[in-house]
Short mmCIF file of N, CA and C in Angstrom, two decimals:
data_model
loop_
_atom_site.label_atom_id
_atom_site.label_comp_id
_atom_site.label_asym_id
_atom_site.label_seq_id
_atom_site.Cartn_x
_atom_site.Cartn_y
_atom_site.Cartn_z
N MET I 16 12.46 -35.04 19.86
CA MET I 16 11.38 -34.51 18.68
C MET I 16 12.11 -33.33 18.36
N ARG I 17 12.46 -33.15 17.04
CA ARG I 17 13.08 -32.21 16.78
C ARG I 17 12.05 -30.81 15.98
N ASP I 18 12.25 -29.73 15.99
CA ASP I 18 10.79 -29.10 15.41
C ASP I 18 11.23 -28.73 13.92
N ASN I 19 10.73 -28.17 13.17
CA ASN I 19 11.09 -27.89 11.78
C ASN I 19 12.20 -27.26 11.68
N LYS I 20 12.44 -26.34 12.36
CA LYS I 20 13.50 -25.22 12.07
C LYS I 20 14.91 -25.61 12.65
N THR I 21 15.02 -27.02 13.00
CA THR I 21 16.47 -27.32 13.32
C THR I 21 16.71 -28.38 12.13
N PRO I 22 18.00 -27.76 11.91
CA PRO I 22 18.59 -28.67 11.05
C PRO I 22 18.92 -30.31 11.17
N SER I 23 18.88 -31.08 9.95
CA SER I 23 18.87 -32.20 10.11
C SER I 23 20.45 -32.42 10.70
N ASP I 24 20.45 -33.79 11.64
CA ASP I 24 21.87 -34.45 11.93
C ASP I 24 22.40 -35.47 10.69
N GLU I 25 21.91 -35.57 10.03
CA GLU I 25 22.28 -36.64 9.15
C GLU I 25 23.31 -36.41 7.95
N PRO I 26 24.16 -37.13 8.24
CA PRO I 26 25.47 -36.63 7.32
C PRO I 26 25.38 -37.23 5.85
N VAL I 27 25.15 -36.16 5.10
CA VAL I 27 24.98 -36.21 3.32
C VAL I 27 25.47 -36.03 2.54
N TYR I 28 26.37 -34.78 2.93
CA TYR I 28 27.32 -34.08 1.96
C TYR I 28 28.76 -34.22 2.02
N LEU I 29 29.44 -34.38 1.10
CA LEU I 29 30.88 -34.59 0.70
C LEU I 29 31.42 -33.00 1.02
N ILE I 30 32.83 -33.18 1.52
CA ILE I 30 33.26 -32.02 1.73
C ILE I 30 33.50 -30.94 0.49
N SER I 31 33.57 -31.37 -0.68
CA SER I 31 33.57 -30.61 -1.69
C SER I 31 32.03 -29.63 -1.62
N VAL I 32 31.01 -30.44 -1.68
CA VAL I 32 29.57 -29.89 -1.80
C VAL I 32 29.62 -29.00 -0.73
N ALA I 33 29.95 -29.28 0.36
CA ALA I 33 29.43 -28.45 1.61
C ALA I 33 30.33 -27.22 1.69
N ALA I 34 31.60 -27.36 0.93
CA ALA I 34 32.42 -26.24 0.98
C ALA I 34 31.62 -25.51 -0.26
N ARG I 35 30.83 -26.18 -1.17
CA ARG I 35 30.61 -25.22 -1.95
C ARG I 35 29.15 -24.45 -1.96
N MET I 36 28.53 -25.06 -0.85
CA MET I 36 27.10 -24.93 -0.40
C MET I 36 27.32 -23.34 0.28
N CYS I 37 28.62 -23.41 1.19
CA CYS I 37 28.88 -22.21 2.01
C CYS I 37 29.69 -21.13 1.54
N GLY I 38 30.15 -21.65 0.42
CA GLY I 38 31.17 -20.60 -0.60
C GLY I 38 32.30 -20.35 0.40
N LEU I 39 33.00 -21.81 0.71
CA LEU I 39 34.20 -21.90 1.08
C LEU I 39 35.21 -22.89 0.61
N HIS I 40 36.55 -22.52 0.55
CA HIS I 40 37.25 -23.59 0.45
C HIS I 40 37.40 -25.12 1.11
N PRO I 41 37.44 -26.11 0.38
CA PRO I 41 37.74 -27.48 1.13
C PRO I 41 38.59 -27.31 2.61
N GLN I 42 39.54 -26.71 1.99
CA GLN I 42 40.76 -26.83 3.02
C GLN I 42 40.61 -25.55 4.45
N THR I 43 39.36 -25.11 4.05
CA THR I 43 38.85 -23.84 5.20
C THR I 43 38.19 -25.05 6.18
N LEU I 44 37.62 -25.78 5.71
CA LEU I 44 36.39 -26.84 6.53
C LEU I 44 37.33 -27.72 7.08
N ARG I 45 38.57 -28.22 6.45
CA ARG I 45 39.56 -29.31 7.20
C ARG I 45 39.99 -28.28 8.33
N LEU I 46 40.78 -27.01 7.98
CA LEU I 46 41.22 -26.45 9.38
C LEU I 46 39.94 -25.87 10.32
N TYR I 47 38.92 -25.93 10.18
CA TYR I 47 38.01 -25.97 11.23
C TYR I 47 37.38 -27.02 11.97
N GLU I 48 37.97 -28.26 11.24
CA GLU I 48 37.57 -29.50 12.07
C GLU I 48 38.96 -29.51 12.76
N ARG I 49 40.27 -29.10 12.25
CA ARG I 49 41.39 -29.48 12.90
C ARG I 49 41.53 -28.53 14.31
N LEU I 50 40.66 -27.35 14.27
CA LEU I 50 40.57 -26.26 15.66
C LEU I 50 39.28 -27.02 16.30
N GLY I 51 38.78 -27.68 16.08
CA GLY I 51 37.37 -28.23 16.53
C GLY I 51 36.29 -27.37 16.26
N LEU I 52 36.07 -27.12 15.51
CA LEU I 52 35.07 -25.95 15.51
C LEU I 52 33.80 -26.63 14.72
N ILE I 53 33.90 -27.91 13.96
CA ILE I 53 33.11 -28.57 13.50
C ILE I 53 33.71 -29.91 13.18
N GLN I 54 32.51 -30.99 13.30
CA GLN I 54 33.24 -32.17 13.62
C GLN I 54 32.02 -33.04 12.65
N PRO I 55 32.70 -33.42 11.09
CA PRO I 55 31.98 -33.89 10.33
C PRO I 55 32.00 -35.62 10.50
N HIS I 56 30.61 -36.01 10.22
CA HIS I 56 30.79 -37.59 10.11
C HIS I 56 32.04 -38.11 9.30
N ARG I 57 32.71 -39.33 10.13
CA ARG I 57 33.84 -39.68 9.10
C ARG I 57 33.30 -40.96 8.76
N VAL I 58 33.81 -41.37 7.37
CA VAL I 58 33.76 -42.77 6.89
C VAL I 58 35.23 -43.25 6.55
N GLY I 59 35.64 -44.27 7.05
CA GLY I 59 36.71 -44.54 6.78
C GLY I 59 37.98 -43.69 7.59
N ASN I 60 38.77 -43.23 7.14
CA ASN I 60 40.05 -42.71 7.50
C ASN I 60 39.99 -41.10 6.51
N SER I 61 39.47 -41.07 5.71
CA SER I 61 39.40 -40.05 5.01
C SER I 61 38.04 -39.22 4.47
N LYS I 62 37.19 -39.80 4.33
CA LYS I 62 35.77 -39.50 3.70
C LYS I 62 35.49 -38.61 4.95
N ARG I 63 34.85 -37.14 4.54
CA ARG I 63 33.91 -36.64 5.70
C ARG I 63 32.76 -36.36 5.01
N LEU I 64 31.47 -36.60 5.71
CA LEU I 64 30.28 -36.26 5.31
C LEU I 64 29.56 -35.39 6.31
N TYR I 65 28.88 -34.20 5.93
CA TYR I 65 28.42 -33.17 6.52
C TYR I 65 26.73 -33.25 6.65
N SER I 66 26.29 -32.66 7.57
CA SER I 66 24.78 -32.84 7.80
C SER I 66 24.41 -31.26 7.48
N GLU I 67 22.87 -31.16 7.36
CA GLU I 67 22.17 -29.85 7.11
C GLU I 67 22.56 -29.08 8.43
N ALA I 68 22.93 -29.67 9.57
CA ALA I 68 23.10 -29.00 10.85
C ALA I 68 24.68 -28.20 10.80
N ASP I 69 25.59 -29.28 10.40
CA ASP I 69 26.73 -29.10 10.23
C ASP I 69 27.11 -27.66 9.24
N ILE I 70 26.58 -27.61 7.93
CA ILE I 70 26.14 -26.50 7.02
C ILE I 70 25.93 -25.33 7.68
N ALA I 71 24.82 -25.30 8.63
CA ALA I 71 24.31 -24.39 9.17
C ALA I 71 25.31 -23.48 10.33
N ARG I 72 26.09 -24.83 10.89
CA ARG I 72 27.31 -24.20 11.94
C ARG I 72 28.55 -23.48 10.84
N LEU I 73 28.61 -24.04 9.87
CA LEU I 73 29.87 -23.62 8.90
C LEU I 73 29.52 -22.06 8.62
N ARG I 74 28.04 -21.81 8.29
CA ARG I 74 27.60 -20.50 7.47
C ARG I 74 27.32 -19.42 8.75
N ARG I 75 27.40 -20.37 10.12
CA ARG I 75 27.52 -19.27 11.29
C ARG I 75 28.95 -18.70 11.52
N ILE I 76 29.93 -19.65 11.46
CA ILE I 76 31.62 -19.67 11.21
C ILE I 76 31.67 -18.53 10.34
N GLN I 77 31.38 -18.63 9.19
CA GLN I 77 31.31 -17.59 7.99
C GLN I 77 30.83 -16.08 8.72
N ARG I 78 29.90 -16.12 9.05
CA ARG I 78 29.11 -15.02 9.45
C ARG I 78 29.72 -14.25 10.47
N LEU I 79 30.54 -14.93 11.68
CA LEU I 79 31.04 -14.48 12.72
C LEU I 79 32.58 -13.93 12.24
N THR I 80 33.04 -14.66 11.19
CA THR I 80 34.31 -14.06 10.89
C THR I 80 34.63 -12.84 9.55
N GLN I 81 33.53 -13.52 8.89
CA GLN I 81 33.51 -12.58 7.58
C GLN I 81 32.74 -11.24 7.88
N GLN I 82 31.47 -11.20 8.47
CA GLN I 82 30.62 -10.21 8.62
C GLN I 82 30.82 -9.33 9.93
N MET I 83 31.56 -10.37 11.26
CA MET I 83 31.60 -9.46 12.20
C MET I 83 33.21 -9.55 12.80
N GLY I 84 33.94 -10.02 12.26
CA GLY I 84 35.33 -9.77 12.55
C GLY I 84 35.98 -10.18 13.29
N VAL I 85 35.35 -11.66 13.89
CA VAL I 85 35.82 -12.49 14.71
C VAL I 85 36.82 -13.48 14.49
N ASN I 86 37.72 -13.16 15.38
CA ASN I 86 38.80 -14.46 14.84
C ASN I 86 38.45 -15.56 15.29
N LEU I 87 38.78 -16.80 14.94
CA LEU I 87 38.58 -18.28 14.94
C LEU I 87 38.64 -18.96 16.05
N ALA I 88 39.56 -18.23 17.26
CA ALA I 88 39.37 -18.16 18.73
C ALA I 88 38.53 -17.96 19.44
N GLY I 89 38.06 -16.68 18.94
CA GLY I 89 36.34 -15.84 19.43
C GLY I 89 35.45 -16.73 19.02
N VAL I 90 35.54 -17.10 17.50
CA VAL I 90 34.14 -17.90 17.10
C VAL I 90 34.16 -19.22 18.01
N GLU I 91 35.15 -19.89 18.51
CA GLU I 91 35.18 -21.30 19.49
C GLU I 91 34.31 -20.56 20.56
N ILE I 92 34.69 -19.68 21.37
CA ILE I 92 34.14 -18.96 22.47
C ILE I 92 32.55 -18.79 22.20
N ILE I 93 32.50 -18.17 21.25
CA ILE I 93 31.13 -17.83 21.05
C ILE I 93 29.89 -18.99 20.65
N LEU I 94 30.68 -19.98 19.80
CA LEU I 94 29.94 -21.36 19.56
C LEU I 94 29.72 -22.26 20.74
N ARG I 95 30.62 -22.02 22.14
CA ARG I 95 30.62 -22.74 23.25
C ARG I 95 29.11 -22.12 24.21
N LEU I 96 29.48 -21.00 24.16
CA LEU I 96 28.46 -20.13 25.27
C LEU I 96 27.24 -20.18 24.44
N LEU I 97 27.18 -20.50 22.92
CA LEU I 97 25.86 -20.56 22.48
C LEU I 97 25.04 -22.09 22.79
N GLU I 98 26.34 -22.88 22.32
CA GLU I 98 25.83 -24.23 22.63
C GLU I 98 25.17 -24.26 24.17
N ARG I 99 25.74 -23.61 25.43
CA ARG I 99 25.46 -23.66 26.77
C ARG I 99 24.24 -22.87 27.30
N ILE I 100 24.25 -21.73 26.28
CA ILE I 100 23.05 -20.95 26.24
C ILE I 100 21.79 -21.95 25.73
N GLU I 101 22.17 -23.16 24.61
CA GLU I 101 20.74 -23.42 24.50
C GLU I 101 20.52 -24.78 25.34
N GLN I 102 21.73 -25.13 25.84
CA GLN I 102 21.65 -26.62 26.89
C GLN I 102 20.59 -26.10 28.05
N MET I 103 20.82 -24.71 28.45
CA MET I 103 20.11 -24.55 29.47
C MET I 103 18.68 -23.77 29.39
N ASN I 104 18.45 -23.04 27.67
CA ASN I 104 17.04 -23.24 27.37
C ASN I 104 16.42 -24.24 27.84
N ARG I 105 16.88 -25.53 27.06
CA ARG I 105 16.46 -26.95 27.43
C ARG I 105 15.93 -27.28 28.81
N GLU I 106 17.09 -26.71 29.64
CA GLU I 106 16.59 -27.61 30.92
C GLU I 106 15.63 -26.16 31.27
N MET I 107 15.53 -25.19 31.38
CA MET I 107 14.72 -24.15 31.83
C MET I 107 13.24 -24.44 31.49
N SER I 108 12.98 -24.81 30.28
CA SER I 108 12.00 -25.28 29.61
C SER I 108 11.09 -25.91 30.51
N GLU I 109 11.97 -27.46 30.41
CA GLU I 109 11.91 -28.56 31.08
C GLU I 109 11.27 -28.31 32.64
N VAL I 110 12.23 -27.17 33.13
CA VAL I 110 11.70 -27.39 34.60
C VAL I 110 10.56 -26.28 34.78
N VAL I 111 10.46 -25.27 33.94
CA VAL I 111 8.99 -24.55 33.71
C VAL I 111 7.84 -25.57 33.47
N ALA I 112 8.00 -26.69 32.43
CA ALA I 112 6.67 -27.31 32.21
C ALA I 112 6.32 -28.24 33.32
N GLN I 113 7.68 -28.37 34.25
CA GLN I 113 7.03 -29.48 35.12
C GLN I 113 6.46 -28.56 36.38
N THR I 114 6.83 -27.16 36.60
CA THR I 114 6.53 -26.47 37.45
C THR I 114 4.86 -26.24 37.41
N ASN I 115 4.60 -25.81 35.93
CA ASN I 115 3.38 -25.45 35.53
C ASN I 115 2.52 -26.63 35.85
N MET I 116 3.00 -27.86 35.37
CA MET I 116 2.31 -28.93 35.56
C MET I 116 1.50 -29.31 37.23
N ARG I 117 2.82 -29.25 37.91
CA ARG I 117 2.70 -28.94 39.68
C ARG I 117 1.65 -28.15 39.99
N ILE I 118 1.57 -27.02 39.39
CA ILE I 118 0.80 -25.53 39.85
C ILE I 118 -0.90 -26.13 39.68
N LEU I 119 -1.08 -26.58 37.91
CA LEU I 119 -2.52 -27.26 37.68
C LEU I 119 -2.87 -28.35 38.44
N GLN I 120 -1.65 -29.12 38.79
CA GLN I 120 -2.35 -30.04 39.75
C GLN I 120 -2.60 -29.86 41.16
N LEU I 121 -1.85 -28.97 41.69
CA LEU I 121 -2.46 -28.39 42.79
C LEU I 121 -3.80 -27.87 42.58
N ILE I 122 -3.90 -26.87 41.77
CA ILE I 122 -5.20 -25.99 41.75
C ILE I 122 -6.37 -27.22 41.59
N HIS I 123 -5.99 -28.34 41.03
CA HIS I 123 -7.23 -29.03 40.97
C HIS I 123 -7.04 -29.93 42.01
N GLU I 124 -6.23 -30.46 43.01
CA GLU I 124 -6.33 -31.23 43.78
C GLU I 124 -7.43 -30.66 44.86
N HIS I 125 -6.84 -29.09 45.12
CA HIS I 125 -7.34 -28.55 46.38
C HIS I 125 -8.80 -27.59 46.15
N ASN I 126 -8.97 -27.86 44.67
CA ASN I 126 -10.15 -27.00 43.84
C ASN I 126 -9.82 -25.99 44.31
N LEU I 127 -9.10 -25.42 44.01
CA LEU I 127 -8.73 -23.42 44.05
C LEU I 127 -9.64 -22.69 43.37
N PRO I 128 -10.57 -21.70 43.73
CA PRO I 128 -10.94 -20.99 42.62
C PRO I 128 -10.36 -19.90 42.24
N VAL I 129 -8.98 -20.47 41.37
CA VAL I 129 -7.71 -19.32 40.76
C VAL I 129 -7.91 -20.02 39.43
N ASP I 130 -7.61 -18.87 38.39
CA ASP I 130 -7.51 -18.81 37.09
C ASP I 130 -6.04 -19.42 37.04
N PRO I 131 -5.93 -20.68 36.37
CA PRO I 131 -4.23 -20.92 36.16
C PRO I 131 -3.43 -20.05 35.44
N GLN I 132 -3.97 -19.71 34.38
CA GLN I 132 -3.29 -18.56 33.75
C GLN I 132 -2.49 -17.33 34.27
N VAL I 133 -3.07 -17.08 35.65
CA VAL I 133 -2.54 -15.99 36.18
C VAL I 133 -1.00 -16.85 36.98
N LEU I 134 -1.30 -17.93 37.51
CA LEU I 134 -0.22 -18.37 38.12
C LEU I 134 1.03 -19.28 36.97
N LEU I 135 0.65 -19.64 35.74
CA LEU I 135 1.31 -20.04 35.54
C LEU I 135 2.78 -19.67 34.69
N ILE I 136 3.72 -20.00 34.76
CA ILE I 136 5.25 -19.48 34.42
C ILE I 136 5.47 -19.38 32.86
N ARG I 137 5.62 -18.26 32.55
CA ARG I 137 6.18 -17.93 31.28
C ARG I 137 7.59 -18.20 30.78
N PHE I 138 8.14 -18.84 29.54
CA PHE I 138 9.28 -18.87 29.40
C PHE I 138 9.52 -18.59 28.31
N GLU I 139 10.48 -17.39 27.75
CA GLU I 139 11.02 -17.18 26.67
C GLU I 139 12.26 -17.25 26.39
N ARG I 140 12.35 -18.49 25.24
CA ARG I 140 13.66 -18.85 24.88
C ARG I 140 14.54 -17.74 24.34
N TYR I 141 15.87 -17.69 24.71
CA TYR I 141 16.70 -16.95 24.06
C TYR I 141 16.99 -17.21 22.57
N GLU I 142 16.70 -16.21 21.69
CA GLU I 142 17.05 -16.94 20.14
C GLU I 142 18.23 -16.00 20.03
N ASP I 143 19.32 -16.40 19.16
CA ASP I 143 20.56 -15.78 18.59
C ASP I 143 20.12 -15.52 17.09
N ASP I 144 20.80 -14.46 16.53
CA ASP I 144 20.68 -13.91 15.37
C ASP I 144 21.90 -14.15 14.52
N LEU I 145 22.63 -15.22 14.80
CA LEU I 145 23.54 -15.86 13.86
C LEU I 145 23.70 -16.43 12.94
N ASP I 146 22.60 -16.61 12.22
CA ASP I 146 22.34 -17.30 11.25
C ASP I 146 21.74 -16.93 9.93
#
């Protein structure tokens, strides 16, 4: 299930529209694709369609390069690390949820006189500010 803050993966924007939305030239989007920084949905051999998630990624790349002075090789590394962090956030969130369910189950099974809120694990996701 997606939350409302997560951009859609539905490919809807032609390259010219996506470029205009980000204030970039279509050639820049093609370069980013050749470098593997963005992977638009392909229709046939030539038509590229970009999603809201792609637009968000393009804006992130733009912020890294234009505002923070990161070169494209650095952008690739940063994006890969942020994807790994997001994957680890999801995995950790699942482990915490399962562990908390087990804690509640044990408290109930053994009728322990314990406030569950004292024992439950809290997990704060890492959120970057590159958007």
